Short mmCIF file of C-alpha atoms in Angstrom, two decimals:
data_model
loop_
_atom_site.label_atom_id
_atom_site.label_comp_id
_atom_site.label_asym_id
_atom_site.label_seq_id
_atom_site.Cartn_x
_atom_site.Cartn_y
_atom_site.Cartn_z
CA MET A 1 136.70 86.27 150.02
CA THR A 2 134.27 86.61 147.64
CA VAL A 3 133.39 84.84 144.94
CA GLU A 4 134.00 84.80 141.78
CA SER A 5 130.79 84.72 139.73
CA THR A 6 130.44 82.72 136.90
CA ALA A 7 130.08 84.84 133.95
CA ALA A 8 132.42 86.18 135.72
CA ARG A 9 135.54 83.43 135.11
CA SER A 10 133.56 82.66 131.26
CA ASP A 11 134.93 85.56 130.52
CA ALA A 12 138.04 85.47 131.28
CA ARG A 13 138.58 82.18 130.42
CA ARG A 14 136.69 81.97 126.30
CA SER A 15 140.10 83.10 124.60
CA GLY A 16 141.43 81.61 121.34
CA THR A 17 141.18 80.77 118.58
CA GLY A 18 139.60 77.88 115.53
CA GLY A 19 141.88 76.64 112.39
CA LYS A 20 145.12 76.26 111.57
CA ARG A 21 146.01 78.86 115.19
CA ALA A 22 143.99 75.61 117.07
CA THR A 23 146.72 73.58 115.31
CA GLN A 24 149.75 75.21 115.92
CA ALA A 25 148.54 75.73 119.29
CA ALA A 26 149.10 71.53 120.16
CA THR A 27 151.68 70.85 117.60
CA GLY A 28 153.64 74.44 117.64
CA LYS A 29 157.24 74.27 118.83
CA ALA A 30 158.85 73.66 122.04
CA ALA A 31 158.28 76.09 124.69
CA GLY A 32 161.99 74.61 126.18
CA ASN A 33 163.00 78.11 124.81
CA GLY A 34 160.38 79.47 128.04
CA LYS A 35 158.56 80.93 125.76
CA ALA A 36 154.94 80.21 126.62
CA ALA A 37 152.23 79.94 123.03
CA SER A 38 149.66 82.61 122.59
CA ASN A 39 146.44 81.22 124.07
CA GLY A 40 147.92 80.65 127.19
CA THR A 41 148.91 77.82 127.72
CA ALA A 42 152.18 75.54 127.12
CA GLU A 43 153.18 74.51 123.66
CA ALA A 44 153.77 70.85 123.16
CA PRO A 45 157.40 69.81 121.87
CA GLU A 46 158.68 70.18 118.60
CA GLY A 47 157.94 66.84 116.64
CA ALA A 48 155.49 65.86 118.54
CA THR A 49 151.56 65.66 117.19
CA ALA A 50 148.62 67.27 117.97
CA SER A 51 146.96 64.03 119.75
CA GLY A 52 149.99 62.46 121.97
CA THR A 53 151.02 60.60 120.55
CA PRO A 54 155.31 59.25 120.30
CA ARG A 55 156.63 61.24 118.43
CA LYS A 56 158.17 57.78 116.40
CA ALA A 57 154.68 57.64 115.93
CA ALA A 58 153.91 60.50 114.76
CA ALA A 59 156.65 59.54 112.50
CA LYS A 60 155.40 57.17 111.18
CA THR A 61 151.70 58.41 109.94
CA SER A 62 151.35 61.67 109.82
CA ARG A 63 154.44 63.50 107.69
CA LYS A 64 152.79 61.61 104.37
CA PRO A 65 151.49 64.20 102.21
CA ALA A 66 148.45 65.43 102.00
CA ALA A 67 145.90 62.55 100.06
CA LYS A 68 144.02 64.08 96.68
CA SER A 69 140.24 63.50 96.64
CA THR A 70 138.34 61.36 95.38
CA GLY A 71 134.94 62.37 94.29
CA SER A 72 131.93 61.85 96.76
CA THR A 73 128.49 60.63 96.38
CA LYS A 74 128.44 64.29 94.41
CA SER A 75 131.75 66.33 93.33
CA THR A 76 132.64 68.36 95.98
CA GLY A 77 135.35 70.82 94.22
CA LYS A 78 139.02 71.06 95.94
CA THR A 79 140.11 72.15 99.15
CA THR A 80 142.84 73.93 99.76
CA ARG A 81 144.63 74.79 103.01
CA LYS A 82 146.58 77.48 103.06
CA ALA A 83 150.15 77.91 104.66
CA PRO A 84 150.26 78.96 108.17
CA ALA A 85 153.27 81.73 106.66
CA LYS A 86 150.31 83.47 105.06
CA SER A 87 147.53 83.35 107.35
CA ALA A 88 149.20 86.05 109.00
CA ALA A 89 149.60 88.36 106.18
CA LYS A 90 146.05 87.39 104.84
CA GLY A 91 144.85 87.76 108.47
CA SER A 92 143.31 91.61 109.24
CA ALA A 93 141.05 93.27 110.98
CA LYS A 94 138.00 93.68 108.09
CA ALA A 95 138.42 89.84 107.47
CA LYS A 96 138.34 89.21 110.93
CA ALA A 97 135.53 91.37 111.45
CA ARG A 98 133.83 89.74 108.64
CA THR A 99 134.69 86.27 110.39
CA ARG A 100 133.24 86.72 113.95
CA ALA A 101 129.94 84.22 115.76
CA PRO A 102 127.44 86.12 117.79
CA GLY A 103 128.59 85.69 121.62
CA ASP A 104 127.81 82.41 123.61
CA GLY A 105 125.87 84.61 125.48
CA PRO A 106 125.38 88.23 127.80
CA GLY A 107 129.44 89.10 127.94
CA ARG A 108 131.04 86.70 126.07
CA PRO A 109 133.81 86.96 123.30
CA GLU A 110 132.83 86.47 119.74
CA PRO A 111 134.93 83.60 119.05
CA GLU A 112 136.60 83.84 114.94
CA LEU A 113 134.43 80.96 112.76
CA VAL A 114 135.55 80.37 109.45
CA GLN A 115 133.53 81.90 107.16
CA LEU A 116 132.95 81.89 103.53
CA LEU A 117 129.87 83.19 102.75
CA THR A 118 128.87 85.97 104.67
CA PRO A 119 124.75 85.97 105.57
CA GLU A 120 124.74 88.76 102.56
CA GLY A 121 125.75 85.73 100.53
CA GLU A 122 129.09 87.59 99.36
CA ARG A 123 131.42 84.85 99.11
CA VAL A 124 134.41 85.45 100.69
CA THR A 125 138.05 84.04 101.39
CA HIS A 126 139.65 81.69 104.86
CA PRO A 127 143.00 82.16 105.76
CA ASP A 128 142.82 78.21 106.79
CA TYR A 129 140.27 77.22 104.76
CA ASP A 130 139.01 77.17 101.07
CA VAL A 131 136.80 76.18 98.01
CA ASP A 132 137.31 76.23 93.78
CA LEU A 133 134.03 74.94 93.40
CA SER A 134 131.79 75.12 89.58
CA ALA A 135 128.65 76.65 89.46
CA GLU A 136 126.45 73.04 89.15
CA GLU A 137 128.54 72.05 91.81
CA ILE A 138 126.54 74.80 94.51
CA GLN A 139 124.02 74.29 92.59
CA GLY A 140 124.20 71.52 93.89
CA LEU A 141 124.66 71.64 97.58
CA TYR A 142 121.35 74.73 96.87
CA ARG A 143 119.51 71.51 95.94
CA ASP A 144 120.80 69.27 98.61
CA MET A 145 119.50 71.70 101.01
CA VAL A 146 115.65 73.23 99.28
CA LEU A 147 114.51 69.44 99.50
CA THR A 148 116.48 68.47 103.19
CA ARG A 149 114.38 71.33 104.51
CA ARG A 150 110.69 70.33 102.11
CA PHE A 151 111.65 66.58 103.82
CA ASP A 152 111.90 67.83 107.13
CA ALA A 153 108.30 70.22 106.43
CA GLU A 154 106.73 67.04 105.17
CA ALA A 155 107.54 64.56 108.18
CA THR A 156 106.97 67.82 111.27
CA ALA A 157 103.44 68.07 109.11
CA LEU A 158 102.47 64.01 108.98
CA GLN A 159 103.46 63.56 113.12
CA ARG A 160 101.33 66.12 114.07
CA GLN A 161 99.02 64.65 111.95
CA GLY A 162 99.30 61.37 113.69
CA GLU A 163 101.43 59.61 111.06
CA LEU A 164 104.37 59.34 113.00
CA GLY A 165 105.49 58.56 117.06
CA LEU A 166 108.34 61.54 117.09
CA TRP A 167 109.50 63.85 114.82
CA ALA A 168 113.27 65.49 115.42
CA SER A 169 113.94 68.43 113.10
CA LEU A 170 116.91 69.48 111.38
CA LEU A 171 114.57 73.08 110.29
CA GLY A 172 118.20 75.71 109.97
CA GLN A 173 121.00 72.75 109.89
CA GLU A 174 121.05 72.61 106.71
CA ALA A 175 124.04 73.76 105.86
CA ALA A 176 125.02 71.91 108.64
CA GLN A 177 124.66 68.76 107.22
CA ILE A 178 124.69 68.90 103.38
CA GLY A 179 128.08 70.65 103.44
CA SER A 180 129.78 67.88 105.59
CA GLY A 181 128.04 65.52 104.38
CA ARG A 182 129.24 66.52 100.64
CA ALA A 183 133.26 66.60 101.85
CA LEU A 184 132.80 62.93 102.86
CA ARG A 185 134.35 60.05 100.17
CA PRO A 186 132.74 57.46 99.60
CA ASP A 187 134.19 54.68 101.90
CA ASP A 188 134.75 56.95 104.96
CA TYR A 189 132.07 55.65 108.13
CA VAL A 190 129.53 57.44 109.34
CA PHE A 191 127.90 57.73 112.88
CA PRO A 192 124.72 60.28 113.47
CA THR A 193 122.35 60.94 115.31
CA TYR A 194 118.75 61.21 115.19
CA ARG A 195 118.10 64.31 113.67
CA GLU A 196 121.21 63.54 110.41
CA HIS A 197 118.52 63.34 107.81
CA GLY A 198 120.88 65.97 105.59
CA VAL A 199 123.78 63.26 106.02
CA ALA A 200 121.52 60.50 105.14
CA TRP A 201 120.18 62.37 102.09
CA CYS A 202 124.13 62.90 101.41
CA ARG A 203 125.17 59.08 101.82
CA ASP A 204 121.64 57.83 99.06
CA VAL A 205 119.75 56.31 102.75
CA ASP A 206 115.70 56.18 101.70
CA PRO A 207 113.53 59.26 103.85
CA THR A 208 111.04 57.17 103.82
CA MET A 209 113.66 54.35 105.63
CA LEU A 210 113.72 57.57 108.09
CA LEU A 211 110.39 57.57 108.59
CA GLY A 212 109.77 53.80 109.04
CA MET A 213 111.52 54.41 112.24
CA PHE A 214 109.79 57.63 113.71
CA ARG A 215 106.73 55.33 112.79
CA GLY A 216 107.35 52.12 114.50
CA VAL A 217 107.61 50.23 111.90
CA ASN A 218 110.64 49.34 111.63
CA ASN A 219 114.46 49.39 113.27
CA GLY A 220 116.24 51.86 111.00
CA GLY A 221 115.46 50.17 107.92
CA TRP A 222 118.79 50.30 106.11
CA ASP A 223 121.74 48.35 106.19
CA PRO A 224 124.58 50.64 107.74
CA ASN A 225 127.00 48.59 105.44
CA THR A 226 126.00 49.69 102.39
CA ASN A 227 125.77 53.63 102.74
CA ASN A 228 128.52 53.20 105.49
CA PHE A 229 125.71 55.33 107.54
CA HIS A 230 125.25 53.82 110.72
CA LEU A 231 121.36 53.31 112.33
CA TYR A 232 119.91 56.88 114.22
CA THR A 233 120.93 56.45 117.62
CA ILE A 234 118.79 57.86 120.64
CA VAL A 235 120.90 57.36 122.83
CA ILE A 236 122.47 60.72 122.79
CA GLY A 237 125.98 60.22 122.39
CA SER A 238 127.11 56.52 122.52
CA GLN A 239 127.88 56.47 118.95
CA VAL A 240 130.92 59.13 119.54
CA LEU A 241 132.56 56.22 121.67
CA HIS A 242 130.83 54.04 118.88
CA ALA A 243 132.53 56.03 115.59
CA THR A 244 136.75 56.52 117.81
CA GLY A 245 136.51 52.39 118.42
CA TYR A 246 135.42 52.24 114.39
CA ALA A 247 137.87 54.49 114.12
CA MET A 248 140.82 52.93 115.98
CA GLY A 249 139.49 49.85 113.60
CA VAL A 250 140.34 51.51 110.82
CA ALA A 251 143.58 52.39 111.93
CA LYS A 252 144.29 48.73 111.75
CA ASP A 253 143.09 47.48 109.07
CA GLY A 254 145.78 50.30 107.43
CA ALA A 255 142.82 51.79 105.54
CA ASP A 256 142.66 55.20 104.46
CA SER A 257 139.60 56.20 105.26
CA ALA A 258 138.12 58.09 107.73
CA VAL A 259 135.26 58.49 110.38
CA ILE A 260 132.67 61.53 111.23
CA ALA A 261 130.25 61.33 114.14
CA TYR A 262 127.87 63.58 114.97
CA PHE A 263 126.65 65.51 118.11
CA GLY A 264 124.83 68.07 119.14
CA ASP A 265 125.56 71.63 122.27
CA GLY A 266 123.33 69.19 124.54
CA ALA A 267 125.54 65.26 124.28
CA SER A 268 128.94 67.86 124.74
CA SER A 269 128.55 66.91 128.26
CA GLN A 270 128.03 63.13 128.09
CA GLY A 271 130.58 61.15 129.74
CA ASP A 272 131.16 59.41 126.52
CA VAL A 273 132.52 62.50 124.57
CA ALA A 274 135.40 62.89 126.84
CA GLU A 275 136.07 59.11 126.76
CA ALA A 276 135.51 58.82 122.86
CA PHE A 277 138.47 62.42 123.01
CA THR A 278 140.41 60.41 124.97
CA PHE A 279 140.76 57.43 123.40
CA SER A 280 140.62 58.77 119.92
CA ALA A 281 144.44 61.79 121.39
CA VAL A 282 146.09 58.48 122.46
CA TYR A 283 145.27 55.99 119.48
CA ASN A 284 145.51 58.51 116.37
CA ALA A 285 142.31 57.71 115.90
CA PRO A 286 141.34 58.89 111.93
CA VAL A 287 137.65 60.65 112.93
CA VAL A 288 135.99 63.81 113.03
CA PHE A 289 134.52 64.71 115.68
CA PHE A 290 131.31 66.57 114.18
CA CYS A 291 129.47 68.95 116.81
CA GLN A 292 126.42 70.79 115.92
CA ASN A 293 126.21 73.27 117.99
CA ASN A 294 122.19 75.02 117.54
CA GLN A 295 122.91 77.29 120.58
CA TRP A 296 119.84 74.69 122.74
CA ALA A 297 119.89 71.12 124.32
CA ILE A 298 116.19 71.13 124.21
CA SER A 299 115.96 73.85 127.09
CA GLU A 300 119.58 74.11 128.21
CA PRO A 301 120.90 77.02 126.25
CA THR A 302 125.14 76.02 125.93
CA GLU A 303 126.63 78.78 128.84
CA ARG A 304 124.54 76.78 130.74
CA GLN A 305 127.14 73.49 128.60
CA SER A 306 130.36 75.04 128.47
CA ARG A 307 132.64 77.09 130.16
CA VAL A 308 134.22 77.62 126.76
CA PRO A 309 132.66 77.65 123.38
CA ILE A 310 133.43 73.98 122.50
CA TYR A 311 135.78 74.01 120.16
CA GLN A 312 138.23 74.44 122.36
CA ARG A 313 138.12 71.01 124.68
CA ALA A 314 139.95 69.59 122.08
CA GLN A 315 142.77 71.60 123.44
CA GLY A 316 142.92 69.66 126.42
CA PHE A 317 142.83 66.26 124.98
CA GLY A 318 145.26 67.15 123.01
CA PHE A 319 144.30 67.98 118.87
CA PRO A 320 142.72 70.80 117.57
CA GLY A 321 139.62 72.09 116.90
CA VAL A 322 138.06 74.85 115.07
CA ARG A 323 134.78 76.76 114.92
CA VAL A 324 133.13 77.03 111.16
CA ASP A 325 129.90 79.37 110.17
CA GLY A 326 126.94 75.86 110.75
CA ASN A 327 124.85 78.48 108.02
CA ASP A 328 127.34 78.11 105.69
CA VAL A 329 127.88 75.20 104.12
CA LEU A 330 130.71 76.31 101.67
CA ALA A 331 132.60 76.67 104.74
CA CYS A 332 131.17 72.95 106.36
CA LEU A 333 132.40 71.21 103.85
CA ALA A 334 135.77 72.41 103.78
CA VAL A 335 136.28 72.87 107.43
CA THR A 336 135.17 69.43 107.22
CA LYS A 337 137.06 67.54 103.62
CA ALA A 338 140.67 68.89 105.38
CA ALA A 339 139.04 67.49 108.89
CA VAL A 340 138.64 64.03 106.23
CA GLU A 341 142.12 64.14 104.75
CA ARG A 342 144.04 65.32 107.93
CA ALA A 343 142.38 61.62 109.26
CA ARG A 344 142.97 59.68 106.33
CA THR A 345 146.69 60.52 106.67
CA GLY A 346 147.55 59.67 109.89
CA GLU A 347 146.82 62.94 111.73
CA GLY A 348 144.50 62.46 114.18
CA PRO A 349 141.12 63.72 115.40
CA MET A 350 139.58 66.97 115.08
CA LEU A 351 136.71 69.31 116.97
CA ILE A 352 134.56 70.73 114.57
CA GLU A 353 132.25 73.38 116.13
CA ALA A 354 129.25 74.17 113.43
CA PHE A 355 127.59 77.27 115.64
CA THR A 356 124.21 77.15 113.96
CA TYR A 357 120.93 77.41 115.28
CA ARG A 358 117.81 75.23 115.82
CA MET A 359 114.90 77.20 114.18
CA GLY A 360 112.40 74.54 115.09
CA ALA A 361 111.34 72.25 118.18
CA HIS A 362 113.69 69.95 119.67
CA THR A 363 110.85 66.93 118.47
CA THR A 364 108.52 67.70 117.99
CA SER A 365 107.13 66.98 121.12
CA ASP A 366 109.19 70.14 123.14
CA ASP A 367 107.22 73.60 123.34
CA PRO A 368 110.93 76.20 121.95
CA THR A 369 108.56 79.36 123.33
CA ARG A 370 108.66 77.63 127.03
CA TYR A 371 112.36 78.98 126.98
CA ARG A 372 113.52 81.42 124.30
CA SER A 373 112.38 83.91 122.58
CA ASP A 374 110.48 84.99 119.60
CA GLU A 375 114.42 88.12 119.32
CA GLU A 376 116.21 85.30 119.21
CA ARG A 377 114.57 83.44 116.25
CA THR A 378 114.25 85.93 114.24
CA ALA A 379 117.82 87.18 114.31
CA TRP A 380 119.10 84.05 113.13
CA GLU A 381 116.11 83.38 109.50
CA ALA A 382 118.34 86.36 108.35
CA LYS A 383 121.15 84.10 108.56
CA ASP A 384 119.34 81.67 106.94
CA PRO A 385 121.69 78.94 105.21
CA ILE A 386 119.08 78.13 102.02
CA GLN A 387 118.43 81.75 101.80
CA ARG A 388 122.04 83.13 101.80
CA LEU A 389 123.32 80.45 99.21
CA ARG A 390 121.03 81.74 96.93
CA VAL A 391 121.12 85.67 97.31
CA HIS A 392 124.67 83.82 96.24
CA LEU A 393 123.72 81.98 93.82
CA GLU A 394 121.13 85.00 91.89
CA ARG A 395 124.35 87.61 92.54
CA ALA A 396 126.97 85.45 90.48
CA GLY A 397 125.35 84.32 88.10
CA LEU A 398 125.64 81.42 88.88
CA ALA A 399 122.00 80.38 88.26
CA ASP A 400 118.38 81.32 86.76
CA ASP A 401 115.34 81.52 87.78
CA ALA A 402 114.55 78.46 85.15
CA PHE A 403 116.70 77.05 87.56
CA PHE A 404 115.54 78.06 90.32
CA ALA A 405 111.58 76.82 89.40
CA GLY A 406 113.21 72.80 88.58
CA VAL A 407 114.71 73.02 92.31
CA GLU A 408 110.66 74.22 93.66
CA GLU A 409 109.45 71.70 91.03
CA GLU A 410 111.29 68.94 92.98
CA SER A 411 110.27 69.73 96.26
CA GLU A 412 106.30 69.63 95.63
CA ALA A 413 107.29 65.79 93.59
CA MET A 414 109.30 65.67 97.11
CA GLY A 415 106.12 66.59 98.91
CA ARG A 416 104.50 64.01 97.76
CA HIS A 417 106.86 60.80 97.14
CA VAL A 418 106.81 61.44 101.46
CA ARG A 419 102.89 61.26 101.82
CA GLU A 420 101.78 58.79 99.94
CA ALA A 421 104.75 56.87 100.37
CA ILE A 422 104.23 57.25 104.93
CA ARG A 423 100.18 56.28 104.29
CA THR A 424 100.79 53.06 102.15
CA MET A 425 104.05 51.63 104.32
CA PRO A 426 102.56 48.23 106.00
CA ASP A 427 102.73 47.74 109.76
CA PRO A 428 105.95 44.60 109.92
CA ASP A 429 105.18 41.17 111.05
CA THR A 430 104.33 41.39 114.18
CA MET A 431 107.15 38.35 115.65
CA ALA A 432 109.25 40.22 113.12
CA ILE A 433 110.36 41.63 116.58
CA PHE A 434 112.52 38.45 117.53
CA GLU A 435 114.25 37.82 114.10
CA ASN A 436 118.44 38.73 114.84
CA ALA A 437 118.44 39.15 118.74
CA TYR A 438 121.01 36.29 117.58
CA ALA A 439 123.35 35.74 114.89
CA ASP A 440 122.77 32.09 115.46
CA GLY A 441 119.61 31.35 117.13
CA HIS A 442 118.82 31.00 120.70
CA ALA A 443 116.56 28.73 122.52
CA LEU A 444 115.40 31.13 124.78
CA VAL A 445 114.36 33.24 121.68
CA ASP A 446 112.71 30.29 120.38
CA GLU A 447 110.80 29.66 123.43
CA GLU A 448 109.57 33.41 123.76
CA ARG A 449 108.03 33.60 120.21
CA ALA A 450 106.21 30.35 119.86
CA GLN A 451 104.51 31.82 123.17
CA PHE A 452 104.16 34.96 121.72
CA ALA A 453 102.91 33.67 118.64
CA SER A 454 99.71 31.38 121.39
CA TYR A 455 99.59 34.69 122.82
CA LEU A 456 98.31 36.11 119.55
CA ALA A 457 95.89 33.02 118.31
CA SER A 458 94.31 33.08 121.89
CA PHE A 459 93.00 36.18 120.22
CA ALA A 460 91.96 35.02 115.85
CA ASP A 461 89.98 31.80 119.03
CA SER A 462 88.00 34.32 121.37
CA ASP A 463 87.25 36.32 117.41
CA SER A 464 86.09 33.52 116.18
CA GLN A 465 83.74 32.51 119.15
CA GLU A 466 82.52 36.06 119.25
CA GLY A 467 81.36 35.52 115.47
CA ARG A 468 79.64 32.34 116.70
#
């Protein structure tokens, strides 16, 4: 008996499409007539929901009309989700050719992805997702990405100068973060990893708070409930389970807000993520799982993390998944906005895979030249999200030289502010470590505080004796 190669088995299993097609595959009509779904899986019984909830419960929650979007921290325009009947008419071969991603690995097919802006800056349409934005709104997305990248560059430089202990760069992932971040309402709740600097910017978190954590002078520095932006999570994948539990609570409270959990392609291999998928589907939780597939989990490529495209995993848990061009800020905005609106109206979870690329190192302690080629990075640099949107703004006459000059001036001011803030950041109170350990205090903590204070005082006594 011959053993089939991993590559051959991967090729055979990597098929199917995202967006509404994945939704339809999960919620299609009954297979009682003996027909199979187009993706090779049996279709769900008529009336069942994508999350696998009982028909009666689904009728109560998922039959509501889609709620109109209210403004987030910045206007994000109107998102439209076109009727499936129109998909076939518009799904021409030319449109599909424009919206195909590079393969996940050698010899693998190229799954479709949602794209509204080509790498050359050409505005295109998608049969299932679109946005209608004003010139000012598109300019705002460009400004967000430029300032976020400048902040990230300054933080990386400061770490090299010894001002930060570590830094996790988002270089190349600005479109995925700004697009998804601007799709949220203020009452939505965000659970980030440790790289969502762009999402933090969209939630109005002071960037210097992020620096304080990596400098080791605070534990995050911001109140998560002020901006509905949870503290950064270093433990890989755990925040996805936290987000699911929070979303289950939101549903029980009867609120119409949504929850979004960010994680990377490497974290998708964690058990916490699989458990979160299971609970969210069973309880029809209003949560959106946003995976930034930047191709590398430190030094492990995606093809060693998953045998199928990550977004297709959602089908196995009973809810839809979609792959979006993670370097296209308009597409990320459109898909995320549709997903959170879907969650708000009781239709359950959804998985978004933002297909992007980590242009820099995993963190400043990593050397990516040891495991990936310069040619690979060069190929992705041609798809730079900021340059892509700038070309679109220029060609469409949506911004002039004065606008770009103004953003550049603002970027320089951002750099100066970050450098001054980090160098004047005070050290924390040495006794603050004992605060907030327990809400009402604890005798053991009080004892440890007294011991530590005595220990610190011994140094002062020693210094005074040496000075005699």
